[in-house]
Short mmCIF file of the C-alpha atoms (twelve columns), coordinates in Angstrom:
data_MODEL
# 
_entry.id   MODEL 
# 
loop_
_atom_site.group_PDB 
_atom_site.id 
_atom_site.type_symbol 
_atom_site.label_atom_id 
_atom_site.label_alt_id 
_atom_site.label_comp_id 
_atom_site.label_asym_id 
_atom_site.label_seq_id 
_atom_site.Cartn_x 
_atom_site.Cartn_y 
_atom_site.Cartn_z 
_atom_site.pdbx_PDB_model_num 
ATOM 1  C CA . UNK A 1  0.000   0.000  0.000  1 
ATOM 2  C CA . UNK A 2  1.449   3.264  -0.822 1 
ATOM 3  C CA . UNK A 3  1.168   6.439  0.934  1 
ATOM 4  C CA . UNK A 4  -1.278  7.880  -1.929 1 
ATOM 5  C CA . UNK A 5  -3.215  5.606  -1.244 1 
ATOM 6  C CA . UNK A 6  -3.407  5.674  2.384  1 
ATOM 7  C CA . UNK A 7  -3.780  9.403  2.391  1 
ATOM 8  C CA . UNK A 8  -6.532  9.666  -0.352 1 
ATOM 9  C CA . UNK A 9  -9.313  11.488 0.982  1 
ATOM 10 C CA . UNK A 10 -12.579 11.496 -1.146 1 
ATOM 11 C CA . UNK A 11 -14.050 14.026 -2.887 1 
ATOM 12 C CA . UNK A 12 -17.053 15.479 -0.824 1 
ATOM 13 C CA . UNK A 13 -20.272 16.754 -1.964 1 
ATOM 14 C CA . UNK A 14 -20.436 20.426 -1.762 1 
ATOM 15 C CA . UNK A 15 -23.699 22.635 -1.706 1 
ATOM 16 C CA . UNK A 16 -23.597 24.788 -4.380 1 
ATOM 17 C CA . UNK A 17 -22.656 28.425 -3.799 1 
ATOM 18 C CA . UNK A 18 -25.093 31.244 -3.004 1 
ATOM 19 C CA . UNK A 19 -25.372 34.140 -5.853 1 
ATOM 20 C CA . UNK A 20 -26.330 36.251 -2.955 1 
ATOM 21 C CA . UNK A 21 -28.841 36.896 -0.039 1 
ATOM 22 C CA . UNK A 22 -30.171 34.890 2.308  1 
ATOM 23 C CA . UNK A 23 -27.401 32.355 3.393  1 
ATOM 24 C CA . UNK A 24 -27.586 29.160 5.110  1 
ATOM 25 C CA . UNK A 25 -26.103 29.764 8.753  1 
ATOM 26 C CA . UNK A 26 -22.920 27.271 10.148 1 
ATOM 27 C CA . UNK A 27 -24.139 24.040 11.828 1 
ATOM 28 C CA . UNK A 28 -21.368 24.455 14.122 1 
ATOM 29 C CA . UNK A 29 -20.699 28.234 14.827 1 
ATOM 30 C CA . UNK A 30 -24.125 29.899 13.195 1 
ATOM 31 C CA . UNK A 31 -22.279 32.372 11.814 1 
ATOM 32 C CA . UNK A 32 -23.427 33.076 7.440  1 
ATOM 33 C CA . UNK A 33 -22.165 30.331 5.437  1 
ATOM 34 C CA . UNK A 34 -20.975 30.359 1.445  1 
ATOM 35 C CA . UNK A 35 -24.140 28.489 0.927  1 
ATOM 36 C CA . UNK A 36 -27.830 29.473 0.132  1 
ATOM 37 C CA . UNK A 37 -30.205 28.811 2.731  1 
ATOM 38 C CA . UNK A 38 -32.231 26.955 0.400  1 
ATOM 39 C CA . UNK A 39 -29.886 24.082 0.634  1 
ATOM 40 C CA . UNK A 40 -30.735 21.139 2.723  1 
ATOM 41 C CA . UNK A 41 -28.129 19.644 4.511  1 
ATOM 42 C CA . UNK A 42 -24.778 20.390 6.140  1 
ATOM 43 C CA . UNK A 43 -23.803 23.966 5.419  1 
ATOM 44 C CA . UNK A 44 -20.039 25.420 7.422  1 
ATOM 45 C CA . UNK A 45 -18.718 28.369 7.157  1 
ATOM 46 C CA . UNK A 46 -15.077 28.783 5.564  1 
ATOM 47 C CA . UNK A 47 -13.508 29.013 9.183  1 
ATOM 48 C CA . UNK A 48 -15.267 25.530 10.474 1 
ATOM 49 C CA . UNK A 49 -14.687 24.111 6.647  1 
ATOM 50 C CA . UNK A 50 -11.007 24.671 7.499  1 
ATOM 51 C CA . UNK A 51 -10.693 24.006 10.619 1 
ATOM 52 C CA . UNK A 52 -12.943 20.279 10.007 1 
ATOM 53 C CA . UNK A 53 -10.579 19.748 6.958  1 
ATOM 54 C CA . UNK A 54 -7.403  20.213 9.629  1 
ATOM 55 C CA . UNK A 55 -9.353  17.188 12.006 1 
ATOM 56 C CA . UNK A 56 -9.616  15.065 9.179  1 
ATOM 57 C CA . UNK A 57 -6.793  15.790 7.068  1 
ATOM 58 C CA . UNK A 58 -4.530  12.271 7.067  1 
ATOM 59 C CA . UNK A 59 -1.246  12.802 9.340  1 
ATOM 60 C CA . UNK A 60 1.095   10.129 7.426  1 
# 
């Protein structure tokens, strides 16, 4: 097994991005998301996005 393929994270769905006005609010925080508030689902905001992508990123 090589590392590539140890470390290979899949590709997750995204909601699509808002044009504009109203936004969907952070699951975690609350604070306006990237998202529209139309979307049903898991919406984060780029700060918890990060920050989740830092918990889960593969250490080697």
């Amino acid at each position: 097994m090589s590392d590539e393929d140890y470390c290979t994270i899949a590709e997750a769905a995204r909601p699509p991005k808002a044009d504009g006005p109203p936004y969907a609010d952070c699951v975690l925080c609350r604070e306006a998301t990237e998202y529209p508030e139309s979307y049903k689902g898991i919406t984060l905001c780029p700060v918890c996005e990060w920050q989740e992508a830092q918990r889960t990123a593969c250490s080697g």
